[in-house]
PDB file of C-alpha atoms in Angstrom:
ATOM      1  CA  UNK A   1      13.360 -52.572 -76.405  1.00  0.00           C
ATOM      2  CA  UNK A   2      14.532 -52.855 -72.823  1.00  0.00           C
ATOM      3  CA  UNK A   3      12.797 -51.084 -69.963  1.00  0.00           C
ATOM      4  CA  UNK A   4      15.968 -48.995 -69.323  1.00  0.00           C
ATOM      5  CA  UNK A   5      16.123 -47.865 -72.934  1.00  0.00           C
ATOM      6  CA  UNK A   6      12.422 -46.822 -72.792  1.00  0.00           C
ATOM      7  CA  UNK A   7      13.170 -44.846 -69.690  1.00  0.00           C
ATOM      8  CA  UNK A   8      16.114 -43.199 -71.249  1.00  0.00           C
ATOM      9  CA  UNK A   9      14.126 -42.178 -74.346  1.00  0.00           C
ATOM     10  CA  UNK A  10      11.236 -40.863 -72.061  1.00  0.00           C
ATOM     11  CA  UNK A  11      13.729 -38.748 -70.109  1.00  0.00           C
ATOM     12  CA  UNK A  12      15.182 -37.335 -73.415  1.00  0.00           C
ATOM     13  CA  UNK A  13      11.669 -36.445 -74.516  1.00  0.00           C
ATOM     14  CA  UNK A  14      10.913 -34.912 -71.182  1.00  0.00           C
ATOM     15  CA  UNK A  15      13.968 -32.637 -71.500  1.00  0.00           C
ATOM     16  CA  UNK A  16      13.052 -31.748 -75.176  1.00  0.00           C
ATOM     17  CA  UNK A  17       9.711 -30.438 -73.817  1.00  0.00           C
ATOM     18  CA  UNK A  18      11.459 -28.268 -71.158  1.00  0.00           C
ATOM     19  CA  UNK A  19      11.157 -30.505 -68.090  1.00  0.00           C
ATOM     20  CA  UNK A  20      14.243 -30.698 -65.885  1.00  0.00           C
ATOM     21  CA  UNK A  21      15.693 -34.102 -65.099  1.00  0.00           C
ATOM     22  CA  UNK A  22      15.190 -35.086 -61.473  1.00  0.00           C
ATOM     23  CA  UNK A  23      15.729 -38.402 -59.702  1.00  0.00           C
ATOM     24  CA  UNK A  24      12.121 -38.194 -58.593  1.00  0.00           C
ATOM     25  CA  UNK A  25      10.850 -37.951 -62.183  1.00  0.00           C
ATOM     26  CA  UNK A  26      13.096 -40.807 -63.255  1.00  0.00           C
ATOM     27  CA  UNK A  27      11.791 -42.958 -60.449  1.00  0.00           C
ATOM     28  CA  UNK A  28       8.148 -41.962 -61.259  1.00  0.00           C
ATOM     29  CA  UNK A  29       8.580 -43.143 -64.862  1.00  0.00           C
ATOM     30  CA  UNK A  30      10.524 -46.259 -63.795  1.00  0.00           C
ATOM     31  CA  UNK A  31       7.658 -47.157 -61.325  1.00  0.00           C
ATOM     32  CA  UNK A  32       5.044 -46.885 -64.036  1.00  0.00           C
ATOM     33  CA  UNK A  33       7.203 -48.734 -66.623  1.00  0.00           C
ATOM     34  CA  UNK A  34       7.705 -51.607 -64.203  1.00  0.00           C
ATOM     35  CA  UNK A  35       3.973 -51.706 -63.164  1.00  0.00           C
ATOM     36  CA  UNK A  36       3.102 -52.071 -66.830  1.00  0.00           C
ATOM     37  CA  UNK A  37      -0.580 -51.329 -66.063  1.00  0.00           C
ATOM     38  CA  UNK A  38      -2.931 -48.347 -65.519  1.00  0.00           C
ATOM     39  CA  UNK A  39      -2.167 -46.932 -62.094  1.00  0.00           C
ATOM     40  CA  UNK A  40      -3.889 -44.294 -59.999  1.00  0.00           C
ATOM     41  CA  UNK A  41      -2.147 -41.091 -58.873  1.00  0.00           C
ATOM     42  CA  UNK A  42      -2.807 -42.267 -55.319  1.00  0.00           C
ATOM     43  CA  UNK A  43      -0.875 -45.550 -55.946  1.00  0.00           C
ATOM     44  CA  UNK A  44       1.991 -43.542 -57.453  1.00  0.00           C
ATOM     45  CA  UNK A  45       1.986 -41.163 -54.532  1.00  0.00           C
ATOM     46  CA  UNK A  46       2.018 -43.986 -51.952  1.00  0.00           C
ATOM     47  CA  UNK A  47       5.083 -45.504 -53.690  1.00  0.00           C
ATOM     48  CA  UNK A  48       6.904 -42.151 -54.219  1.00  0.00           C
ATOM     49  CA  UNK A  49       6.254 -40.992 -50.624  1.00  0.00           C
ATOM     50  CA  UNK A  50       8.028 -44.099 -49.367  1.00  0.00           C
ATOM     51  CA  UNK A  51      11.112 -43.156 -51.413  1.00  0.00           C
ATOM     52  CA  UNK A  52      10.921 -39.307 -50.880  1.00  0.00           C
ATOM     53  CA  UNK A  53       9.601 -37.891 -47.652  1.00  0.00           C
ATOM     54  CA  UNK A  54       7.654 -34.702 -47.960  1.00  0.00           C
ATOM     55  CA  UNK A  55       6.668 -35.193 -51.620  1.00  0.00           C
ATOM     56  CA  UNK A  56       3.195 -33.803 -52.139  1.00  0.00           C
ATOM     57  CA  UNK A  57       0.213 -35.490 -53.951  1.00  0.00           C
ATOM     58  CA  UNK A  58      -0.248 -32.369 -56.037  1.00  0.00           C
ATOM     59  CA  UNK A  59       3.351 -32.658 -57.330  1.00  0.00           C
ATOM     60  CA  UNK A  60       2.885 -36.280 -58.272  1.00  0.00           C
ATOM     61  CA  UNK A  61      -0.460 -35.545 -60.040  1.00  0.00           C
ATOM     62  CA  UNK A  62       0.995 -32.464 -61.902  1.00  0.00           C
ATOM     63  CA  UNK A  63       3.867 -34.592 -63.224  1.00  0.00           C
ATOM     64  CA  UNK A  64       1.556 -37.432 -64.348  1.00  0.00           C
ATOM     65  CA  UNK A  65      -0.720 -34.957 -66.157  1.00  0.00           C
ATOM     66  CA  UNK A  66       2.226 -33.040 -67.699  1.00  0.00           C
ATOM     67  CA  UNK A  67       3.868 -36.381 -68.854  1.00  0.00           C
ATOM     68  CA  UNK A  68       0.581 -37.543 -70.305  1.00  0.00           C
ATOM     69  CA  UNK A  69       0.269 -34.224 -72.206  1.00  0.00           C
ATOM     70  CA  UNK A  70       3.654 -34.881 -73.956  1.00  0.00           C
ATOM     71  CA  UNK A  71       2.733 -38.528 -74.553  1.00  0.00           C
ATOM     72  CA  UNK A  72       5.162 -40.135 -72.101  1.00  0.00           C
ATOM     73  CA  UNK A  73       2.099 -41.594 -70.329  1.00  0.00           C
ATOM     74  CA  UNK A  74      -1.244 -42.801 -71.464  1.00  0.00           C
ATOM     75  CA  UNK A  75      -4.245 -42.020 -69.408  1.00  0.00           C
ATOM     76  CA  UNK A  76      -7.676 -43.481 -68.988  1.00  0.00           C
ATOM     77  CA  UNK A  77     -10.555 -43.041 -66.467  1.00  0.00           C
ATOM     78  CA  UNK A  78     -12.593 -45.651 -64.838  1.00  0.00           C
ATOM     79  CA  UNK A  79     -14.579 -45.684 -61.541  1.00  0.00           C
ATOM     80  CA  UNK A  80     -14.437 -41.882 -61.585  1.00  0.00           C
ATOM     81  CA  UNK A  81     -10.598 -41.820 -61.293  1.00  0.00           C
ATOM     82  CA  UNK A  82      -7.834 -41.016 -63.794  1.00  0.00           C
ATOM     83  CA  UNK A  83      -5.249 -43.739 -64.173  1.00  0.00           C
ATOM     84  CA  UNK A  84      -1.891 -43.559 -65.889  1.00  0.00           C
ATOM     85  CA  UNK A  85       0.569 -45.995 -67.498  1.00  0.00           C
ATOM     86  CA  UNK A  86       3.868 -45.652 -69.191  1.00  0.00           C
ATOM     87  CA  UNK A  87       3.211 -45.174 -72.901  1.00  0.00           C
ATOM     88  CA  UNK A  88       3.321 -48.122 -75.128  1.00  0.00           C
ATOM     89  CA  UNK A  89       5.972 -47.865 -77.863  1.00  0.00           C
ATOM     90  CA  UNK A  90       3.764 -47.151 -80.861  1.00  0.00           C
ATOM     91  CA  UNK A  91       6.692 -47.342 -83.207  1.00  0.00           C
ATOM     92  CA  UNK A  92       7.096 -51.039 -82.502  1.00  0.00           C
ATOM     93  CA  UNK A  93       3.492 -51.874 -81.869  1.00  0.00           C
ATOM     94  CA  UNK A  94       1.549 -49.691 -84.229  1.00  0.00           C
ATOM     95  CA  UNK A  95      -1.875 -48.160 -83.547  1.00  0.00           C
ATOM     96  CA  UNK A  96      -3.734 -50.318 -80.905  1.00  0.00           C
ATOM     97  CA  UNK A  97      -6.147 -50.191 -78.073  1.00  0.00           C
ATOM     98  CA  UNK A  98      -6.345 -51.986 -74.593  1.00  0.00           C
ATOM     99  CA  UNK A  99      -8.201 -54.458 -72.618  1.00  0.00           C
ATOM    100  CA  UNK A 100      -8.032 -53.298 -68.934  1.00  0.00           C
ATOM    101  CA  UNK A 101      -8.662 -55.663 -66.007  1.00  0.00           C
ATOM    102  CA  UNK A 102     -10.913 -53.771 -63.511  1.00  0.00           C
ATOM    103  CA  UNK A 103      -9.676 -55.775 -60.723  1.00  0.00           C
ATOM    104  CA  UNK A 104      -5.735 -55.776 -61.044  1.00  0.00           C
ATOM    105  CA  UNK A 105      -5.347 -53.127 -63.657  1.00  0.00           C
ATOM    106  CA  UNK A 106      -3.318 -55.310 -65.995  1.00  0.00           C
ATOM    107  CA  UNK A 107      -3.569 -54.338 -69.642  1.00  0.00           C
ATOM    108  CA  UNK A 108      -3.439 -56.248 -72.852  1.00  0.00           C
ATOM    109  CA  UNK A 109      -2.931 -54.621 -76.281  1.00  0.00           C
ATOM    110  CA  UNK A 110      -5.643 -55.037 -78.856  1.00  0.00           C
ATOM    111  CA  UNK A 111      -4.276 -54.968 -82.336  1.00  0.00           C
ATOM    112  CA  UNK A 112      -7.436 -53.910 -84.074  1.00  0.00           C
ATOM    113  CA  UNK A 113      -9.226 -50.618 -84.361  1.00  0.00           C
ATOM    114  CA  UNK A 114     -12.951 -50.306 -84.837  1.00  0.00           C
ATOM    115  CA  UNK A 115     -12.725 -46.846 -86.347  1.00  0.00           C
ATOM    116  CA  UNK A 116     -13.200 -48.036 -89.904  1.00  0.00           C
ATOM    117  CA  UNK A 117     -16.663 -49.180 -89.020  1.00  0.00           C
ATOM    118  CA  UNK A 118     -17.459 -45.926 -87.313  1.00  0.00           C
ATOM    119  CA  UNK A 119     -16.082 -43.828 -90.240  1.00  0.00           C
ATOM    120  CA  UNK A 120     -18.711 -45.415 -92.506  1.00  0.00           C
ATOM    121  CA  UNK A 121     -21.412 -44.660 -89.890  1.00  0.00           C
ATOM    122  CA  UNK A 122     -20.347 -40.979 -89.635  1.00  0.00           C
ATOM    123  CA  UNK A 123     -19.990 -40.006 -93.284  1.00  0.00           C
ATOM    124  CA  UNK A 124     -19.595 -36.221 -93.580  1.00  0.00           C
ATOM    125  CA  UNK A 125     -18.247 -35.841 -90.094  1.00  0.00           C
ATOM    126  CA  UNK A 126     -14.657 -34.982 -89.190  1.00  0.00           C
ATOM    127  CA  UNK A 127     -13.322 -37.371 -86.563  1.00  0.00           C
ATOM    128  CA  UNK A 128     -10.678 -35.630 -84.486  1.00  0.00           C
ATOM    129  CA  UNK A 129      -9.602 -38.462 -82.185  1.00  0.00           C
ATOM    130  CA  UNK A 130     -10.815 -41.530 -80.484  1.00  0.00           C
ATOM    131  CA  UNK A 131     -10.240 -43.868 -77.623  1.00  0.00           C
ATOM    132  CA  UNK A 132     -11.445 -47.465 -77.361  1.00  0.00           C
ATOM    133  CA  UNK A 133     -10.882 -49.514 -74.278  1.00  0.00           C
ATOM    134  CA  UNK A 134     -12.533 -52.783 -73.128  1.00  0.00           C
ATOM    135  CA  UNK A 135     -12.888 -53.294 -69.400  1.00  0.00           C
ATOM    136  CA  UNK A 136     -13.331 -56.718 -67.655  1.00  0.00           C
ATOM    137  CA  UNK A 137     -11.510 -59.322 -65.547  1.00  0.00           C
ATOM    138  CA  UNK A 138      -8.236 -60.860 -66.767  1.00  0.00           C
ATOM    139  CA  UNK A 139      -7.779 -64.608 -66.755  1.00  0.00           C
ATOM    140  CA  UNK A 140      -5.586 -64.350 -63.556  1.00  0.00           C
ATOM    141  CA  UNK A 141      -8.407 -62.511 -61.643  1.00  0.00           C
ATOM    142  CA  UNK A 142     -11.039 -64.924 -62.828  1.00  0.00           C
ATOM    143  CA  UNK A 143      -9.206 -67.784 -61.331  1.00  0.00           C
ATOM    144  CA  UNK A 144      -8.932 -66.269 -57.849  1.00  0.00           C
TER     145      UNK A 144
END
């Protein structure tokens, strides 16, 4: 699926959830789609403030959180900071997890889920959700 098609679908979903279309929101989603990695709210703010003077950090963070809540973005936390990325297309990719480079933020999909193992370990419990991420250095950051 092309990046433009992914953005168009995200904008449709945004509208379906009651969010108005704005050029700022489209640019925010496009920035994250192009980055293709987990990005901090600060990084998004720095980019957006170059494009739109007077935009506030609070506005950026609120939009990131709102878009995460409606599954346009994925979020994770490392080093005490929330990071966001444009949502992977689960319809094409299926259920998966991520390796995240702690140096550059690059991500790689892991097409395996360890939950079958844990389900056996937690017999009698009701699992309501999970998140599995592996952190380390990608091959490009190891070369440097």
